[in-house]
Amino acid sequence: AAFSISESTCEYGFWYHMYGGTIGTLQVLVSVSGSSKNTSIWTLSGDQGNSWQYARAPIPASFVGSSVKISFMAVVGSSFTGDIAVDDAGFRDGCCRVAKSCGMSSTTFEAGFQGYTQDATDDLQWTRHRGSTTSFQTGPSVDHTYGNSTGYYVYLETSGVARTGRVARLISRPISSSSNVCSFTFWYHMYGATIGTLNVYINASTSAAMKLAWTQKGNQGDIWKKGTVFVNRSAEFSIVFEAISGSSFTGDIALDDISFNQDCCGVYC
């Protein structure tokens, strides 16, 4: 698919795995839609160890205003121990999908709340943070985007919360689905002995009632996990993330990397 580059700060992010004694080369290429000329924007060769690593490939400013395509090119090494893998690839801030005039965006919280707002009618607030949370044995120590303490995420801080069942809601900008197959993914972290509940609602602009689309409760371990929601509607709506506090301070709930597919329109473009 082709994407329209709207800002000079646009980057393409992805995870790669290059482990083996005869690893070749991995390249990321960008080209103007309809052109056979490719420009290399990122390259790496050789064994990088047995772990997934994150990379960001800046899109050159010369492509701003153009509809572009991204390609991965893997070059084999000299023997069978040269497997190269990629996963979770997508455009970051300033990159908009042109198919069906729709927006495709990944919210990483690296540049603030990025179009999400706090609900003024709830009890608590989501906190944008990096590194470990302030309480012991709860919350993440790293973000999901980069997997280290420099990346940001948002979370519900439960230290000092007066009672169980207090609520913090985060609301997306209005989204217009171009079909009934709009979906989005997100990564959540629910670690602690007194974890409450994380709910995801679809809030239709034509209805006062929110529809529960996804829910999880209780301790899920000290790990980021992926959630997926299928919207199944072709009208304007908003996404509402609702974190509900547990009974004590070991109840921090975190959220990161919210991504919409190509059939969800008007997110950021």
Tab-separated table of C-alpha atoms in Angstrom:
chain	number	residue	atom	x	y	z
A	1	ALA	CA	0.000	0.000	0.000
A	2	ALA	CA	1.022	3.606	-0.566
A	3	PHE	CA	1.376	6.187	2.186
A	4	SER	CA	1.406	9.978	2.028
A	5	ILE	CA	4.216	11.639	3.965
A	6	SER	CA	2.995	14.839	5.621
A	7	GLU	CA	5.917	15.875	7.876
A	8	SER	CA	9.708	15.963	7.666
A	9	THR	CA	9.942	14.146	11.034
A	10	CYS	CA	8.283	10.977	9.712
A	11	GLU	CA	9.892	7.687	10.746
A	12	TYR	CA	9.244	4.025	9.960
A	13	GLY	CA	9.626	1.753	12.979
A	14	PHE	CA	10.023	-2.020	13.111
A	15	TRP	CA	11.462	-4.911	15.113
A	16	TYR	CA	14.153	-7.137	13.617
A	17	HIS	CA	15.885	-10.391	14.565
A	18	MET	CA	19.258	-11.240	13.013
A	19	TYR	CA	20.824	-14.206	14.771
A	20	GLY	CA	23.297	-16.690	13.283
A	21	GLY	CA	26.888	-17.206	12.250
A	22	THR	CA	26.299	-16.322	8.590
A	23	ILE	CA	23.764	-13.464	8.754
A	24	GLY	CA	23.669	-11.343	5.616
A	25	THR	CA	22.124	-7.859	5.327
A	26	LEU	CA	18.749	-6.283	6.030
A	27	GLN	CA	17.750	-3.061	4.251
A	28	VAL	CA	14.732	-0.771	4.379
A	29	LEU	CA	13.914	0.913	1.067
A	30	VAL	CA	11.546	3.763	0.228
A	31	SER	CA	10.211	4.640	-3.216
A	32	VAL	CA	7.682	7.050	-4.672
A	33	SER	CA	4.494	5.187	-5.560
A	34	GLY	CA	4.612	4.094	-9.190
A	35	SER	CA	8.388	4.468	-9.450
A	36	SER	CA	10.902	1.621	-9.647
A	37	LYS	CA	13.671	3.720	-8.047
A	38	ASN	CA	14.384	2.706	-4.439
A	39	THR	CA	16.281	4.718	-1.821
A	40	SER	CA	17.919	2.888	1.072
A	41	ILE	CA	17.023	4.537	4.412
A	42	TRP	CA	18.365	1.887	6.825
A	43	THR	CA	20.782	-1.046	6.610
A	44	LEU	CA	22.389	-3.521	8.977
A	45	SER	CA	24.605	-6.593	8.469
A	46	GLY	CA	25.851	-9.490	10.533
A	47	ASP	CA	24.880	-11.319	13.707
A	48	GLN	CA	22.976	-9.083	16.162
A	49	GLY	CA	22.343	-11.703	18.842
A	50	ASN	CA	19.383	-13.889	19.755
A	51	SER	CA	16.929	-11.105	20.640
A	52	TRP	CA	14.380	-8.851	18.954
A	53	GLN	CA	15.626	-5.284	18.541
A	54	TYR	CA	13.782	-2.092	17.595
A	55	ALA	CA	14.852	0.285	14.826
A	56	ARG	CA	13.586	3.581	13.443
A	57	ALA	CA	14.276	4.552	9.840
A	58	PRO	CA	13.815	8.297	9.174
A	59	ILE	CA	12.030	9.106	5.902
A	60	PRO	CA	14.105	11.710	3.986
A	61	ALA	CA	12.566	15.183	3.802
A	62	SER	CA	12.651	14.948	0.003
A	63	PHE	CA	9.693	12.543	0.201
A	64	VAL	CA	7.398	14.965	2.065
A	65	GLY	CA	4.240	15.474	0.023
A	66	SER	CA	4.779	12.249	-1.918
A	67	SER	CA	2.925	8.963	-1.824
A	68	VAL	CA	5.547	6.341	-0.941
A	69	LYS	CA	6.007	2.607	-0.502
A	70	ILE	CA	8.274	0.868	2.001
A	71	SER	CA	10.109	-2.381	1.189
A	72	PHE	CA	12.296	-4.723	3.222
A	73	MET	CA	15.180	-6.403	1.401
A	74	ALA	CA	17.047	-9.281	3.059
A	75	VAL	CA	20.271	-10.496	1.481
A	76	VAL	CA	21.296	-14.074	2.347
A	77	GLY	CA	24.627	-14.902	3.909
A	78	SER	CA	26.957	-17.762	3.045
A	79	SER	CA	25.189	-20.634	4.826
A	80	PHE	CA	22.006	-21.846	6.569
A	81	THR	CA	22.652	-19.935	9.842
A	82	GLY	CA	21.508	-16.682	8.294
A	83	ASP	CA	17.794	-16.342	9.086
A	84	ILE	CA	16.516	-12.724	9.203
A	85	ALA	CA	13.084	-11.792	10.617
A	86	VAL	CA	10.997	-8.601	10.925
A	87	ASP	CA	7.802	-7.888	12.876
A	88	ASP	CA	5.471	-5.105	14.075
A	89	ALA	CA	6.415	-2.608	11.358
A	90	GLY	CA	4.605	0.693	10.856
A	91	PHE	CA	4.840	4.422	10.351
A	92	ARG	CA	5.281	6.679	13.345
A	93	ASP	CA	4.291	10.347	13.800
A	94	GLY	CA	3.711	12.454	10.702
A	95	CYS	CA	2.885	9.599	8.319
A	96	CYS	CA	-0.619	9.156	6.881
A	97	ARG	CA	-2.089	6.395	4.783
A	98	VAL	CA	-3.688	7.547	1.516
A	99	ALA	CA	-5.696	4.419	0.736
A	100	LYS	CA	-9.397	5.391	1.044
A	101	SER	CA	-8.165	8.797	2.365
A	102	CYS	CA	-7.818	7.209	5.777
A	103	GLY	CA	-5.418	7.799	8.648
A	104	MET	CA	-3.222	5.034	9.961
A	105	SER	CA	-1.375	5.913	13.092
A	106	SER	CA	0.490	4.340	15.953
A	107	THR	CA	0.277	6.156	19.272
A	108	THR	CA	3.475	5.535	21.221
A	109	PHE	CA	3.114	8.394	23.755
A	110	GLU	CA	6.643	9.528	22.921
A	111	ALA	CA	5.317	12.986	21.985
A	112	GLY	CA	2.688	13.505	24.669
A	113	PHE	CA	-0.780	11.987	24.608
A	114	GLN	CA	-0.937	12.270	20.792
A	115	GLY	CA	-4.634	12.961	20.275
A	116	TYR	CA	-5.938	11.238	23.405
A	117	THR	CA	-7.565	13.267	26.176
A	118	GLN	CA	-8.356	12.641	29.833
A	119	ASP	CA	-12.011	12.281	30.788
A	120	ALA	CA	-12.906	15.268	32.956
A	121	THR	CA	-15.768	13.374	34.643
A	122	ASP	CA	-13.818	10.395	36.052
A	123	ASP	CA	-12.048	9.950	39.427
A	124	LEU	CA	-8.367	9.643	38.486
A	125	GLN	CA	-5.953	10.576	35.701
A	126	TRP	CA	-3.674	8.606	33.395
A	127	THR	CA	0.000	9.519	33.871
A	128	ARG	CA	2.540	9.672	31.038
A	129	HIS	CA	5.740	8.116	32.326
A	130	ARG	CA	8.978	6.313	31.483
A	131	GLY	CA	10.986	3.808	33.489
A	132	SER	CA	9.592	2.045	36.546
A	133	THR	CA	6.486	3.287	38.305
A	134	THR	CA	6.814	4.690	41.809
A	135	SER	CA	5.577	1.570	43.617
A	136	PHE	CA	7.354	-1.738	44.292
A	137	GLN	CA	6.179	-4.962	42.609
A	138	THR	CA	3.698	-3.319	40.281
A	139	GLY	CA	3.716	-1.543	36.916
A	140	PRO	CA	6.230	-1.854	34.048
A	141	SER	CA	9.926	-0.989	34.255
A	142	VAL	CA	10.228	-0.370	30.493
A	143	ASP	CA	7.875	0.804	27.759
A	144	HIS	CA	6.661	-1.467	24.961
A	145	THR	CA	7.800	0.644	21.974
A	146	TYR	CA	11.533	0.478	22.692
A	147	GLY	CA	11.666	-2.044	25.504
A	148	ASN	CA	13.817	0.250	27.658
A	149	SER	CA	13.522	2.970	30.303
A	150	THR	CA	13.791	5.882	27.849
A	151	GLY	CA	10.474	5.205	26.094
A	152	TYR	CA	7.142	6.539	27.339
A	153	TYR	CA	3.842	4.848	28.188
A	154	VAL	CA	0.736	5.907	30.136
A	155	TYR	CA	-0.512	4.282	33.312
A	156	LEU	CA	-2.876	4.487	36.270
A	157	GLU	CA	-0.951	5.131	39.491
A	158	THR	CA	-2.779	3.463	42.402
A	159	SER	CA	-0.579	4.597	45.301
A	160	GLY	CA	-2.623	6.796	47.620
A	161	VAL	CA	-5.925	5.915	45.957
A	162	ALA	CA	-8.566	5.962	48.655
A	163	ARG	CA	-10.634	2.917	47.674
A	164	THR	CA	-11.305	0.130	45.191
A	165	GLY	CA	-13.181	0.919	41.992
A	166	ARG	CA	-11.927	4.401	41.180
A	167	VAL	CA	-11.791	5.115	37.453
A	168	ALA	CA	-9.449	6.804	34.930
A	169	ARG	CA	-10.537	7.126	31.284
A	170	LEU	CA	-8.527	8.035	28.187
A	171	ILE	CA	-10.508	9.037	25.093
A	172	SER	CA	-9.375	9.031	21.451
A	173	ARG	CA	-10.153	11.598	18.797
A	174	PRO	CA	-13.236	10.837	16.669
A	175	ILE	CA	-12.587	8.040	14.177
A	176	SER	CA	-14.640	7.371	11.036
A	177	SER	CA	-14.630	3.757	9.947
A	178	SER	CA	-14.700	3.274	6.174
A	179	SER	CA	-16.053	-0.255	6.562
A	180	ASN	CA	-17.187	-2.717	9.198
A	181	VAL	CA	-13.735	-4.310	9.464
A	182	CYS	CA	-11.979	-1.471	11.297
A	183	SER	CA	-9.767	-2.815	14.072
A	184	PHE	CA	-7.035	-1.638	16.395
A	185	THR	CA	-4.397	-3.161	18.645
A	186	PHE	CA	-2.808	-1.978	21.864
A	187	TRP	CA	-0.320	-3.238	24.425
A	188	TYR	CA	-1.196	-3.392	28.106
A	189	HIS	CA	0.700	-4.159	31.313
A	190	MET	CA	-1.182	-5.354	34.410
A	191	TYR	CA	1.274	-6.483	37.058
A	192	GLY	CA	0.650	-6.453	40.801
A	193	ALA	CA	-1.167	-8.325	43.556
A	194	THR	CA	-4.111	-5.912	43.621
A	195	ILE	CA	-4.665	-5.168	39.930
A	196	GLY	CA	-8.163	-3.980	39.097
A	197	THR	CA	-9.696	-3.933	35.602
A	198	LEU	CA	-8.881	-2.529	32.164
A	199	ASN	CA	-11.867	-1.964	29.864
A	200	VAL	CA	-12.012	-0.779	26.261
A	201	TYR	CA	-15.226	0.826	25.064
A	202	ILE	CA	-16.542	1.936	21.680
A	203	ASN	CA	-18.318	5.260	22.110
A	204	ALA	CA	-20.575	6.031	19.114
A	205	SER	CA	-21.221	9.710	18.475
A	206	THR	CA	-24.934	8.974	17.970
A	207	SER	CA	-25.375	7.182	21.306
A	208	ALA	CA	-24.963	8.175	24.932
A	209	ALA	CA	-24.144	4.596	25.959
A	210	MET	CA	-20.654	3.161	25.534
A	211	LYS	CA	-20.302	-0.421	24.288
A	212	LEU	CA	-17.820	-2.669	26.080
A	213	ALA	CA	-15.516	-4.187	23.430
A	214	TRP	CA	-12.701	-5.723	25.506
A	215	THR	CA	-11.922	-6.334	29.179
A	216	GLN	CA	-9.184	-7.819	31.344
A	217	LYS	CA	-8.828	-7.998	35.125
A	218	GLY	CA	-6.342	-9.137	37.722
A	219	ASN	CA	-2.597	-9.746	37.736
A	220	GLN	CA	-1.312	-10.704	34.244
A	221	GLY	CA	2.384	-10.867	35.155
A	222	ASP	CA	5.305	-8.510	34.615
A	223	ILE	CA	5.023	-8.481	30.815
A	224	TRP	CA	3.473	-6.385	28.058
A	225	LYS	CA	0.561	-8.186	26.366
A	226	LYS	CA	-1.282	-7.408	23.139
A	227	GLY	CA	-5.001	-6.664	22.890
A	228	THR	CA	-7.062	-6.510	19.675
A	229	VAL	CA	-10.508	-4.982	19.143
A	230	PHE	CA	-12.709	-5.285	16.038
A	231	VAL	CA	-15.062	-2.338	15.824
A	232	ASN	CA	-17.675	-3.709	13.361
A	233	ARG	CA	-19.333	-0.413	12.521
A	234	SER	CA	-19.161	2.090	9.665
A	235	ALA	CA	-19.864	5.361	11.469
A	236	GLU	CA	-17.957	7.841	13.620
A	237	PHE	CA	-16.858	6.658	17.045
A	238	SER	CA	-14.242	7.163	19.755
A	239	ILE	CA	-12.188	4.656	21.724
A	240	VAL	CA	-12.298	4.840	25.525
A	241	PHE	CA	-9.668	3.099	27.660
A	242	GLU	CA	-10.899	2.735	31.230
A	243	ALA	CA	-8.626	1.632	34.093
A	244	ILE	CA	-10.279	0.759	37.418
A	245	SER	CA	-8.222	0.669	40.600
A	246	GLY	CA	-7.838	-2.389	42.811
A	247	SER	CA	-7.697	-2.539	46.593
A	248	SER	CA	-4.136	-1.315	47.212
A	249	PHE	CA	-0.998	0.310	45.761
A	250	THR	CA	0.128	-2.793	43.789
A	251	GLY	CA	-2.454	-2.118	41.101
A	252	ASP	CA	-0.737	-0.018	38.415
A	253	ILE	CA	-2.210	-0.535	34.913
A	254	ALA	CA	-0.254	0.663	31.843
A	255	LEU	CA	-0.977	1.187	28.143
A	256	ASP	CA	1.240	1.702	25.066
A	257	ASP	CA	1.416	1.459	21.246
A	258	ILE	CA	-2.192	1.887	20.092
A	259	SER	CA	-2.431	1.179	16.334
A	260	PHE	CA	-5.393	1.383	13.941
A	261	ASN	CA	-5.640	-0.594	10.700
A	262	GLN	CA	-6.196	0.934	7.252
A	263	ASP	CA	-9.986	0.763	7.486
A	264	CYS	CA	-10.137	3.260	10.367
A	265	CYS	CA	-10.236	6.806	8.988
A	266	GLY	CA	-9.586	10.275	10.296
A	267	VAL	CA	-7.326	9.307	13.156
A	268	TYR	CA	-4.533	11.831	12.542
A	269	CYS	CA	-4.467	12.838	8.860
